[in-house]
Coordinates of C-alpha atoms and ligand atoms in Angstrom, one line a residue:
X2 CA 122.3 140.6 108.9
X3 CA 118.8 140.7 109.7
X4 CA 117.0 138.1 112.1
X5 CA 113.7 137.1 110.5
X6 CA 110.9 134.0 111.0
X7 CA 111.3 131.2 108.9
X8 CA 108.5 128.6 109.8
X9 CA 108.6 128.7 113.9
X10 CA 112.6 129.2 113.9
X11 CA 114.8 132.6 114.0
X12 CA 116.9 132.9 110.5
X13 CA 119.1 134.6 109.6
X14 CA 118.4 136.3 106.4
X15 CA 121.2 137.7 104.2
X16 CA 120.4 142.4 103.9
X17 CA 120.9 143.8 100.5
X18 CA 124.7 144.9 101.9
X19 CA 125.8 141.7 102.0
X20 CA 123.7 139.4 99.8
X21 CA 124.1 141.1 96.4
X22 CA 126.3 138.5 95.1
X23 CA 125.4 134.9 95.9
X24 CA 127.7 132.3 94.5
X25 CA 128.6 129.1 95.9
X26 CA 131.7 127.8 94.3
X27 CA 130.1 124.4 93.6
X28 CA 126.7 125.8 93.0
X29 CA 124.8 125.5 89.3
X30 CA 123.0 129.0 89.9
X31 CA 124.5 132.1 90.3
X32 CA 122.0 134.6 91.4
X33 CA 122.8 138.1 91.1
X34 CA 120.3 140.7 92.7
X35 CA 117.4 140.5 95.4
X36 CA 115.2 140.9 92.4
X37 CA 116.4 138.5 90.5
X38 CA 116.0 135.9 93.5
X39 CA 112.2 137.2 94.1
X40 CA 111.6 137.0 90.4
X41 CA 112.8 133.3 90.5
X42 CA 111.0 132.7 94.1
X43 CA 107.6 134.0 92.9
X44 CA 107.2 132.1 89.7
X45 CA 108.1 128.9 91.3
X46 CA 105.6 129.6 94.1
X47 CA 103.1 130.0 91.8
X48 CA 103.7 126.9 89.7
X49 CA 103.7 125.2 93.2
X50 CA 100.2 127.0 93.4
X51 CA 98.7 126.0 90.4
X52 CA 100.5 122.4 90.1
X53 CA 99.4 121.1 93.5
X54 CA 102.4 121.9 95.3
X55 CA 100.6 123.2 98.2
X56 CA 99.3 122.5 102.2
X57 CA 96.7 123.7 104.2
X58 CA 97.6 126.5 106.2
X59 CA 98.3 126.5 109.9
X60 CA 95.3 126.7 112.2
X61 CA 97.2 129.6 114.1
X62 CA 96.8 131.4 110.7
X63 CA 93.1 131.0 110.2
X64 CA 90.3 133.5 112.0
X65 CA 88.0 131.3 114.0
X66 CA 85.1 132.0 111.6
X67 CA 86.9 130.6 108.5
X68 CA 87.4 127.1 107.0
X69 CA 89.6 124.6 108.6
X70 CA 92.9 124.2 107.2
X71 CA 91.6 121.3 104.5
X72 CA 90.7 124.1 102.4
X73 CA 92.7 127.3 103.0
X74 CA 96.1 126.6 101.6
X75 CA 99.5 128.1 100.4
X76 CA 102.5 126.5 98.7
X77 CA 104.4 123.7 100.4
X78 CA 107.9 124.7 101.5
X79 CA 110.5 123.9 99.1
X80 CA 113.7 124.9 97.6
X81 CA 114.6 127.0 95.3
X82 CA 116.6 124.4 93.2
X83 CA 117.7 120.5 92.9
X84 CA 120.1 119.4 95.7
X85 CA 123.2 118.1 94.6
X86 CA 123.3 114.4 95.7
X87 CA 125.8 111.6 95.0
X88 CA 124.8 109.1 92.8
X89 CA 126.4 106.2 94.3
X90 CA 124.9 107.0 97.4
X91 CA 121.3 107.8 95.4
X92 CA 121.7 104.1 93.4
X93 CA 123.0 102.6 96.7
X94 CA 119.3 103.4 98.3
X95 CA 117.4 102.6 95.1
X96 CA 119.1 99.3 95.4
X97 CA 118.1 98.9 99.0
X98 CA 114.6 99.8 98.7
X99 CA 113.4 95.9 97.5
X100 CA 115.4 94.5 100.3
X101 CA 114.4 96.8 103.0
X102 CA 110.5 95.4 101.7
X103 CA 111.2 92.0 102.1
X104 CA 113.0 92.5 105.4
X105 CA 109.9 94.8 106.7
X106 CA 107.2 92.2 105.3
X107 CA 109.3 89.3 107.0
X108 CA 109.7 91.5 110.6
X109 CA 106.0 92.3 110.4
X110 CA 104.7 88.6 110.1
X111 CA 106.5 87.3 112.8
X112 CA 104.6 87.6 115.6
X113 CA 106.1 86.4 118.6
X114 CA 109.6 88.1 117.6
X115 CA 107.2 91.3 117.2
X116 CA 105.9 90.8 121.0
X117 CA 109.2 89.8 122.4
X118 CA 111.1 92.8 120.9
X119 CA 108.6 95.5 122.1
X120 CA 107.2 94.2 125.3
X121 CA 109.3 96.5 127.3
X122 CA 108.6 99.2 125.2
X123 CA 105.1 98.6 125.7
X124 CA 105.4 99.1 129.3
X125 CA 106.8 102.4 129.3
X126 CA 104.9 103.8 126.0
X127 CA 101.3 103.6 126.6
X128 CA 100.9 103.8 122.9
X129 CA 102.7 101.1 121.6
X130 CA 101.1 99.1 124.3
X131 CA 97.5 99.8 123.3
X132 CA 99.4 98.7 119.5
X133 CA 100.4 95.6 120.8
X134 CA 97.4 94.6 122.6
X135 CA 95.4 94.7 119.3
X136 CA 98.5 93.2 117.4
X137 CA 98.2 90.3 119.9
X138 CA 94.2 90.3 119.8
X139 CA 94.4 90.1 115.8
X140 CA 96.6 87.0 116.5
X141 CA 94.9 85.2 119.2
X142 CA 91.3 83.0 118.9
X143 CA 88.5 84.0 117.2
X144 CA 90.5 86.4 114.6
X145 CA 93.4 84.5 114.2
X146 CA 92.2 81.8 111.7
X147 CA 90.5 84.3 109.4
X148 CA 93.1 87.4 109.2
X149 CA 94.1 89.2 106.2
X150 CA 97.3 87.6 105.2
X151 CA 97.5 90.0 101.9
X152 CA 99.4 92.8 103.3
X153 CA 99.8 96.2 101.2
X154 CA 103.6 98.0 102.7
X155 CA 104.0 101.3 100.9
X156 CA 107.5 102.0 103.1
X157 CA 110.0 105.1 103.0
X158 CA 113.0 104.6 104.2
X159 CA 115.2 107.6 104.9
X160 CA 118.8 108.5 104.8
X161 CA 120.9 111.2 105.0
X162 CA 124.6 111.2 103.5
X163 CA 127.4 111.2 106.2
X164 CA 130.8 112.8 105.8
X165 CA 133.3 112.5 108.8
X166 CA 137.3 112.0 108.9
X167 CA 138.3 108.4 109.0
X168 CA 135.0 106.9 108.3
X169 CA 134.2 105.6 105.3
X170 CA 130.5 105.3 105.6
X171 CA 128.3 108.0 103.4
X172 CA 125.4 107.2 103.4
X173 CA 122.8 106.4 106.5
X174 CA 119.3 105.6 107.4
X175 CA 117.4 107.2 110.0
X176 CA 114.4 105.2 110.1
X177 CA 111.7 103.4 107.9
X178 CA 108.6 104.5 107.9
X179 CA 105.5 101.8 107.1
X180 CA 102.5 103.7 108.3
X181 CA 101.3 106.9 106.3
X182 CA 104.6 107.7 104.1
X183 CA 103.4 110.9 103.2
X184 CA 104.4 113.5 100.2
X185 CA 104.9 110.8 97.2
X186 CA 102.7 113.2 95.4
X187 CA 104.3 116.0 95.9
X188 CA 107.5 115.1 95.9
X189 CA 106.9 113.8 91.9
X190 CA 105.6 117.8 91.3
X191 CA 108.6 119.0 92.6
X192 CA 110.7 117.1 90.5
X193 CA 108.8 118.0 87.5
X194 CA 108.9 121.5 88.4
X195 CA 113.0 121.2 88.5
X196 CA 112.9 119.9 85.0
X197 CA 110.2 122.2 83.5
X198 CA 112.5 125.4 84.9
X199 CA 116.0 123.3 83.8
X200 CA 114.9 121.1 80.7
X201 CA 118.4 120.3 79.9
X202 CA 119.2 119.4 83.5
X203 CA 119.0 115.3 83.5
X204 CA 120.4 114.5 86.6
X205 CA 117.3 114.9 88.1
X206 CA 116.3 111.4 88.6
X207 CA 112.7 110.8 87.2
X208 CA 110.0 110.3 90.0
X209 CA 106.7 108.4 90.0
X210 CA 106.0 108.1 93.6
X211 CA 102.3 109.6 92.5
X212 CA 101.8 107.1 89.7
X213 CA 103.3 104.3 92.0
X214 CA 102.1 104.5 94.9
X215 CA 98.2 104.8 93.9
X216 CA 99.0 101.9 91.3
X217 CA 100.0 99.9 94.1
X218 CA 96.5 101.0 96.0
X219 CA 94.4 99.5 93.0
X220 CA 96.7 96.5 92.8
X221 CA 95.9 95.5 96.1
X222 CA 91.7 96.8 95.7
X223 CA 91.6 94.0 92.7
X224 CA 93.5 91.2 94.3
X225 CA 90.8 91.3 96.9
X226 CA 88.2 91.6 94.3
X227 CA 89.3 88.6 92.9
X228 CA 89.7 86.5 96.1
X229 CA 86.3 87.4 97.1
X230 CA 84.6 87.5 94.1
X231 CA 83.4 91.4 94.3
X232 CA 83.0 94.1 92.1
X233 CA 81.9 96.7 94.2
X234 CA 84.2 97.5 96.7
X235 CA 86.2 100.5 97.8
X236 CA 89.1 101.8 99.2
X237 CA 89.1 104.0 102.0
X238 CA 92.0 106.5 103.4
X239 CA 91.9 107.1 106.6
X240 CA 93.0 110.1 107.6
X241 CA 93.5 113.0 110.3
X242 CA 90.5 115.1 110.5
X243 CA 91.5 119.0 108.6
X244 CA 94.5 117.2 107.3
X245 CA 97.2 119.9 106.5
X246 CA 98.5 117.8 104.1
X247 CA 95.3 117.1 101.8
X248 CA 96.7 117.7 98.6
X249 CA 99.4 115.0 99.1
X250 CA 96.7 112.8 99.8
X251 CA 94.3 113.9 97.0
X252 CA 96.9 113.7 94.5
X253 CA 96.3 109.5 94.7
X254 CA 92.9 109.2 94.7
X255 CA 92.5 111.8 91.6
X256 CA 95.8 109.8 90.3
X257 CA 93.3 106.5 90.8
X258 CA 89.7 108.5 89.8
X259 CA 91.3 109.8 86.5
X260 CA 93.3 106.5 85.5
X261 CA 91.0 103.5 86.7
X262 CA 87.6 104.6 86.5
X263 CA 85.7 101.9 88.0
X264 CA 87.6 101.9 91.2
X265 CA 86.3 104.1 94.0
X266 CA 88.3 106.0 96.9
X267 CA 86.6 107.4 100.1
X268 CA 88.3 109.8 102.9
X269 CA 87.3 108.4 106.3
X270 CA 88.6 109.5 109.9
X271 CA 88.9 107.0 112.5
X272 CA 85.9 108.2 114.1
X273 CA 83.7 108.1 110.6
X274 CA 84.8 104.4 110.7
X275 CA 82.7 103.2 114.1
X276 CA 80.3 105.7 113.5
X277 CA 79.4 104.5 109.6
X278 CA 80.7 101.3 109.6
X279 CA 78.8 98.0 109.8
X280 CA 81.1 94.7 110.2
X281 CA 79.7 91.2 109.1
X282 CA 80.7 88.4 111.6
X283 CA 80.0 86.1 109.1
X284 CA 81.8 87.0 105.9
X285 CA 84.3 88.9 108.3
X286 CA 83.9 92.1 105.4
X287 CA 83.7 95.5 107.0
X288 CA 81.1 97.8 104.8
X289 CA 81.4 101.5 105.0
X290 CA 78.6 103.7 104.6
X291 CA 77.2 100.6 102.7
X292 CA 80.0 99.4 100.7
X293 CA 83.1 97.0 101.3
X294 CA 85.9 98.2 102.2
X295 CA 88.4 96.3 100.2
X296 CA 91.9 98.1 101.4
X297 CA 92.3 100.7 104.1
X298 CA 95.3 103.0 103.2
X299 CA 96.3 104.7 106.5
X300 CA 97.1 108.4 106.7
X301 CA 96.7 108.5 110.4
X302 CA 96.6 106.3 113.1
X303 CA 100.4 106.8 114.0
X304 CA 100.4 109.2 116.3
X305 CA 98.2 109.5 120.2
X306 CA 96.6 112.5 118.7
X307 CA 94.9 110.2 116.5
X308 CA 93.2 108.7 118.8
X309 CA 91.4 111.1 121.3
X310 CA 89.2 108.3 122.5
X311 CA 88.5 105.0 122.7
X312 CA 86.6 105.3 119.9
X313 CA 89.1 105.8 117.6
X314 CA 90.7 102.5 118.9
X315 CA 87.7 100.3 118.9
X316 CA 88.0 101.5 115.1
X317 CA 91.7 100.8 115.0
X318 CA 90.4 97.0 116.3
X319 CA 87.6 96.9 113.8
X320 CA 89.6 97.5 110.8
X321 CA 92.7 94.9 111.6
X322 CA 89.4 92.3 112.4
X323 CA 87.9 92.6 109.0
X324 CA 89.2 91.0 105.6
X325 CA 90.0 94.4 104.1
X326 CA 93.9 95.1 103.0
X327 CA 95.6 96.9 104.9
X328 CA 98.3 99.3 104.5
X329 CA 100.0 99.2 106.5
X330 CA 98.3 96.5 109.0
X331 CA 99.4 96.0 112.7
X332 CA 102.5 94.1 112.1
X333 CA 103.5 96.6 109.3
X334 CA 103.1 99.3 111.9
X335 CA 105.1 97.7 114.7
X336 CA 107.4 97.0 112.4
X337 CA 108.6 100.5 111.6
X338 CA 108.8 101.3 115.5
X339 CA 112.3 102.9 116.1
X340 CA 112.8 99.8 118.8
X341 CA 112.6 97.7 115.8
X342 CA 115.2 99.5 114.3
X343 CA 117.2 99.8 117.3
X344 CA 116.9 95.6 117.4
X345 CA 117.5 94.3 113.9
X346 CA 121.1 96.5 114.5
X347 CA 122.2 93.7 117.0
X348 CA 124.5 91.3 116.0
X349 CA 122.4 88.2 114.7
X350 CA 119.0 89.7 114.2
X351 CA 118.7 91.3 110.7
X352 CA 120.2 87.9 109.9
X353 CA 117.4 86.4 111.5
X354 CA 115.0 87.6 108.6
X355 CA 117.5 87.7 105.4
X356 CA 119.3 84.8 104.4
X357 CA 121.3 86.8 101.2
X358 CA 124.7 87.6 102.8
X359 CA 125.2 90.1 100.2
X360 CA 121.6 92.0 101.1
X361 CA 122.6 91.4 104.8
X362 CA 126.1 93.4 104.2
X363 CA 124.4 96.2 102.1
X364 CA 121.6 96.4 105.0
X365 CA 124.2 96.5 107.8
X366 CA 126.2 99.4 105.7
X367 CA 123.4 101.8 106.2
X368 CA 122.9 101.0 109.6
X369 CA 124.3 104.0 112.1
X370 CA 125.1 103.3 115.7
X371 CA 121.9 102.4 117.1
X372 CA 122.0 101.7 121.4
X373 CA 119.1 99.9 123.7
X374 CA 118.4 101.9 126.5
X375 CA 116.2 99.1 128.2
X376 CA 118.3 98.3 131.1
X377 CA 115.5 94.9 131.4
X378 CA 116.5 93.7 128.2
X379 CA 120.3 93.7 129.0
X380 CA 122.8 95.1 130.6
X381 CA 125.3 95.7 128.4
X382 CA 124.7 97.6 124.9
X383 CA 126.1 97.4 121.1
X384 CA 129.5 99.3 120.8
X385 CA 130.9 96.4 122.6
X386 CA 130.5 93.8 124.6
X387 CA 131.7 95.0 127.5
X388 CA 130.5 98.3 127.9
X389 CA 127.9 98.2 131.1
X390 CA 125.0 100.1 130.1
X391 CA 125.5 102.6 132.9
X392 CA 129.0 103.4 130.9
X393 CA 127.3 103.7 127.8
X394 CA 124.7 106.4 129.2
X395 CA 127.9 108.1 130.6
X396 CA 129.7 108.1 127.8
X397 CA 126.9 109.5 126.0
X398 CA 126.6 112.3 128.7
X399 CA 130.2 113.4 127.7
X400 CA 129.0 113.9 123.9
X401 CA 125.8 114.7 124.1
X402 CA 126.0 116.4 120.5
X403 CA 127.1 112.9 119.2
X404 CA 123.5 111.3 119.7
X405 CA 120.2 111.5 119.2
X406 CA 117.5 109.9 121.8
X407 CA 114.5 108.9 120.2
X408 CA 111.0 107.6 121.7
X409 CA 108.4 105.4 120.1
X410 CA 106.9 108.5 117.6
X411 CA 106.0 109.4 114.3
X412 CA 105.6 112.7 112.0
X413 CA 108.6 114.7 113.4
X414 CA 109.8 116.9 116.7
X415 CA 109.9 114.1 119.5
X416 CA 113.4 113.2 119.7
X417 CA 115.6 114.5 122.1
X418 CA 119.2 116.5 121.6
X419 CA 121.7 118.2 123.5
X420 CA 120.7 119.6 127.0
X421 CA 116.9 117.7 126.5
X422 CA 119.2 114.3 126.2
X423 CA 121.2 114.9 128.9
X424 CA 118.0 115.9 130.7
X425 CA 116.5 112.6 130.3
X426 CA 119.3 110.6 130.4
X427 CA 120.2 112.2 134.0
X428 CA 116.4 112.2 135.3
X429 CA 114.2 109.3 133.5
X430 CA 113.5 106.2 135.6
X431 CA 114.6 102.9 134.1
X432 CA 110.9 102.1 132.9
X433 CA 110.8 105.2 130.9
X434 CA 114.6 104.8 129.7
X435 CA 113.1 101.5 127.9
X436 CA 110.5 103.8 125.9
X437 CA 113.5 105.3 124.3
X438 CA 116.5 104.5 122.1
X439 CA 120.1 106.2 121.0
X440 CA 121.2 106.3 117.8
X441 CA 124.4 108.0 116.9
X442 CA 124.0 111.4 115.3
X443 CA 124.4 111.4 111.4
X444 CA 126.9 113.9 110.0
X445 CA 125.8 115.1 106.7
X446 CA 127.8 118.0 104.7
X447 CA 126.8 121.3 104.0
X448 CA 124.9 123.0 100.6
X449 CA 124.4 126.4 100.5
X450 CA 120.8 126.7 99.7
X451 CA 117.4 129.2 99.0
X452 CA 114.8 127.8 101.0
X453 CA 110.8 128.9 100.4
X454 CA 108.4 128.6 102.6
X455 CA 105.4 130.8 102.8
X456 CA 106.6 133.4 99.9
X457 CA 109.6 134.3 101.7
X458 CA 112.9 132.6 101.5
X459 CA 116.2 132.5 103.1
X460 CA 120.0 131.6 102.0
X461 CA 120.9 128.9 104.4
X462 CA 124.2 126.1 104.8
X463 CA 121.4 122.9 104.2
X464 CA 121.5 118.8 105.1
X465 CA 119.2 117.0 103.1
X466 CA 117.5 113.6 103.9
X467 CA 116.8 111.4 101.4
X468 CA 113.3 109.2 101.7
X469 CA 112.9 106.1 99.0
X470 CA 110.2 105.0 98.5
X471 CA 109.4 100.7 98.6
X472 CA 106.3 99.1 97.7
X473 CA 105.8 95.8 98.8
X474 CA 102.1 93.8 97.8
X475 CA 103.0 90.1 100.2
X476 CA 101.0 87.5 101.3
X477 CA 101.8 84.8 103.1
X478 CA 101.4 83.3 106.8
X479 CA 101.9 84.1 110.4
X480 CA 105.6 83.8 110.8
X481 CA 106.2 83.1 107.1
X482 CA 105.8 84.8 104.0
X483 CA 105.6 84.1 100.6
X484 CA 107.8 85.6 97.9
X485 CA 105.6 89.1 97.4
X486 CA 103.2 89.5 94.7
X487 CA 105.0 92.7 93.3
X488 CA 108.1 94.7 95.0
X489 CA 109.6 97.6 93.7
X490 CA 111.3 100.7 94.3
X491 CA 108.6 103.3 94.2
X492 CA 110.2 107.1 94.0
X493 CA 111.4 109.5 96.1
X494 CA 111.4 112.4 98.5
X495 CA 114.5 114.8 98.8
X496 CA 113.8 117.2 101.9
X497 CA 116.3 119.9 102.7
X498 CA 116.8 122.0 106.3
X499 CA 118.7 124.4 107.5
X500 CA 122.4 122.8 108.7
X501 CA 121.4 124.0 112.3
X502 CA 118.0 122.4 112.6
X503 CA 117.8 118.9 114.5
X504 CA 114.6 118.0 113.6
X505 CA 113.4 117.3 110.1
X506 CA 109.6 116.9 109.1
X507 CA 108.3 119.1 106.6
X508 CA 104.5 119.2 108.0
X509 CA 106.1 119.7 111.5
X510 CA 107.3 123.4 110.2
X511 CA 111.4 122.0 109.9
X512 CA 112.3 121.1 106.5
X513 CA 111.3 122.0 102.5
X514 CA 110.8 119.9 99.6
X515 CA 113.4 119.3 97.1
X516 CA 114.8 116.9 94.9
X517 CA 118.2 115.5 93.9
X518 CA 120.5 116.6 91.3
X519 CA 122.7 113.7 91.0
X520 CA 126.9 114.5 90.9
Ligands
ADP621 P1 110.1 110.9 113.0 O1 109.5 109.5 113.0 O2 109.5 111.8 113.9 O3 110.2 111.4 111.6 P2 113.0 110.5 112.8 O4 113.7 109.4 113.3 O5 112.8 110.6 111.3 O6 111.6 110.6 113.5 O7 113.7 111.9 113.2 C1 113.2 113.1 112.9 C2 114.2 114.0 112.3 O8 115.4 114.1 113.1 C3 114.8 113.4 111.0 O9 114.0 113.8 109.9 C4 116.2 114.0 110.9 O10 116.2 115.3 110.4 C5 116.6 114.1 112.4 N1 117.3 112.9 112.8 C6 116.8 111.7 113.2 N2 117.8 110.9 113.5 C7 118.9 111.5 113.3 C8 120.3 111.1 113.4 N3 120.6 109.9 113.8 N4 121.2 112.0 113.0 C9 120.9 113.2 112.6 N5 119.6 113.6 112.5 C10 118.6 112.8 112.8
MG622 MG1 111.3 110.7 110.0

């Protein structure tokens, strides 16, 4: 066995001795020779190539003197094949995605719940702080009276399938994302790229994340046409300046330029915003570069690096101030923090928001072990009543590979395992303890799969993690909402990572594209 690169990790990649013969008992392709594999590998790549299926490349791989990385791209990473996925545990999140949007929309109007639940966290994370100070801004005098209760939610909520003796759970979520779900676009090509190669194959589940997700965008640019009586408004995206992941992003707007169009989309950075923006006091309507803005669609703004000044916040402010849509807007956002998460898992508080016993039990299913680390907010934590905090963290320390320690971040490789979690578990003041929370490690089953990334591949034991898409058009008032305008399950993702790998994004360099192939 040969030890080769594989994104920023050491793989190990199957030598012609031993990888002549690849067959996985359970496996629908049997691949006979090296060439055969490279045969299958390259034309895949370059359908990816000319089907959209692709991502700027790295900075690291670009001479100074050439374009950024918004034009200089190569395939997405992806799998070879479909991922064989159960389809009770594939209809059990489809099912979820519409209550998982009403649940999101109800967390992210409630304001004071909002402020109460992440005040802690505030202290310790500078960045959720600066959130909620503009969250509480947006909901104090002047703005109050006059903010945007039409709220646009394009959520993804993730799973992964879990398989351990004596529990019968299967299926669990990691989180829910409401800012910047990213790779609906793609993730519809690589399905159709499974079914062009295998048109007999139909257990791939059909995906429209592309056609859904920028449907959803105008839906929400005409309501607000129609409540203020323009025609000549536009969207504007808002994203990270050399995006990597352009083509994602692209994929909607031509989606929306070839299918309605009248309606206009615009890329903006954070900093293009103050710097191009004009906002009218009176009519409370933001105009960019002399136009209204009639929904911002947020491809950025979730992470610190977004905002390397205070510019970039004072356009944050602007944007949540103004009577565009937004999706997500600051309640949305704090609403997908992993404290939130953390806090709806308490006995009593998910009930707080859905009154449907039967939703209630199917959102509670999903739910892993997830443990407050704020010793402020209590003492004690979830697995029981008793159990001291302090016992908890020691327990923890005994099974470090039983947990996963996560911060207030988006867009993949902040959490903490293993030595790093007994690290900060053993060294972190209280203050910064209550930036963090545990969740119990999810324990997904093995697939032996071909994984692509940058032409080369490798034969790996893979996890997948399953992202559903949820799209969620709401209105209603602070601390109340009304039943939602549309919401709908909305597509999916299906990425796939080597068994070994902890951490999971696909931009971040961890994990391909794939899809399901339902069993
Ligand atoms: P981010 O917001 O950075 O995407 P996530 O909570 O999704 O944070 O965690 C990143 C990755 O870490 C996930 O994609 C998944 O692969 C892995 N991960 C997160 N939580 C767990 C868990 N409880 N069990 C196993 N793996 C997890
Ligand atoms: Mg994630």
């Amino acid at each position: 066995m040969m030890q080769h690169t594989f994104g920023n990790f050491l793989f190990s990649l199957y030598t012609d001795s031993s990888f002549n013969m690849i067959t996985d008992e359970h496996s629908l392709f049997t691949i006979q020779s090296k060439d055969e594999i490279y045969g299958k590998v390259e034309e895949k790549v370059h359908w990816a190539l000319t089907h959209g299926i692709i991502m700027g490349v790295k900075p690291s791989s670009l001479s100074s003197s050439t374009s950024p990385s918004s034009v200089i791209a190569t395939h997405a990473p992806f799998a070879l094949n479909p991922y064989r996925f159960p389809s009770l545990s594939f209809n059990k999140s489809m099912k979820l995605a519409t209550i998982f949007n009403t649940l999101m929309d109800k967390v992210s109007r409630d304001n004071e719940w909002l402020q109460r639940t992440l005040q802690n966290t505030g202290v310790s994370d500078e960045f959720t702080g600066k959130l909620l100070t503009i969250h509480k801004t947006i909901n104090s005098t002047p703005y109050q009276h006059r903010k945007q209760q039409i709220s646009l939610a394009i959520n993804r909520s993730d799973y992964m399938l879990h398989s351990q003796a004596n529990d019968s759970r299967t299926l669990l979520q990691v989180e829910i994302n409401t800012i910047a779900s990213s790779f609906g676009a793609i993730s519809t090509q690589i399905s159709e790229m499974y079914r062009i190669f295998d048109p007999s194959n139909a257990r791939i589940p059909v995906n429209e994340a592309n056609k859904n997700i920028s449907t959803a965008m105008v839906q929400a640019h005409l309501q607000y046409n129609s409540l203020y009586d323009v025609t000549d408004s536009q969207i504007v995206m808002i994203v990270q300046p050399n995006e990597r992941n352009f083509a994602d992003q692209r994929q909607l707007q031509f989606y929306i330029t070839q299918h309605y169009h009248n309606v206009k989309l615009v890329r903006a950075t954070l900093s293009d915003i103050i710097n191009n923006s004009r906002y009218d006091d009176t009519t409370n309507t933001l105009t960019y570069n002399g136009i209204i803005v009639s929904l911002f669609y947020f491809r950025s703004g979730y992470t610190p690096d977004d905002y390397p000044s205070d510019a970039e916040w004072e356009s944050r402010l602007l944007i949540e101030k103004c009577n565009a849509i937004k999706c997500p807007n600051i309640g949305y956002h704090l609403a997908g923090c992993k404290k939130v998460q953390q806090t709806l898992a308490n006995a009593g508080e998910v009930e707080r928001f859905v009154s449907n016993i039967d939703d209630v039990a199917l959102l509670r299913d999903v739910f892993a072990g997830l443990y407050n680390l704020d010793r402020k907010e209590s003492d004690t934590c979830d697995i029981s009543n008793e159990c001291k905090l302090d016992e908890f963290i020691q327990h923890v320390l005994t099974c470090p590979d039983g947990y996963v320690m996560k911060p207030q971040r988006e867009g993949g490789g902040n959490n903490l395992y293993n030595e790093d979690l007994v690290a900060a578990l053993t060294t972190y003041s209280a203050e910064d303890l209550a930036g963090y929370i545990i969740m119990e490690k999810i324990q997904p089953t093995l697939q032996k799969c071909i994984l692509i990334r940058d032409g080369a591949y490798v034969v790996t034991d893979s996890i997948c993690e399953l992202g559903i898409y949820g799209i969620y058009l709401g209105s209603g008032t602070e601390n109340s909402y009304s039943d939602a305008n549309s919401n709908s399950y909305g597509g999916y993702l299906l990425r796939v990572k080597p068994y070994n790998f902890n951490e999971g994004g696909v931009a971040a360099g961890y994990a391909v594209l794939s899809s399901p192939e339902l069993v």
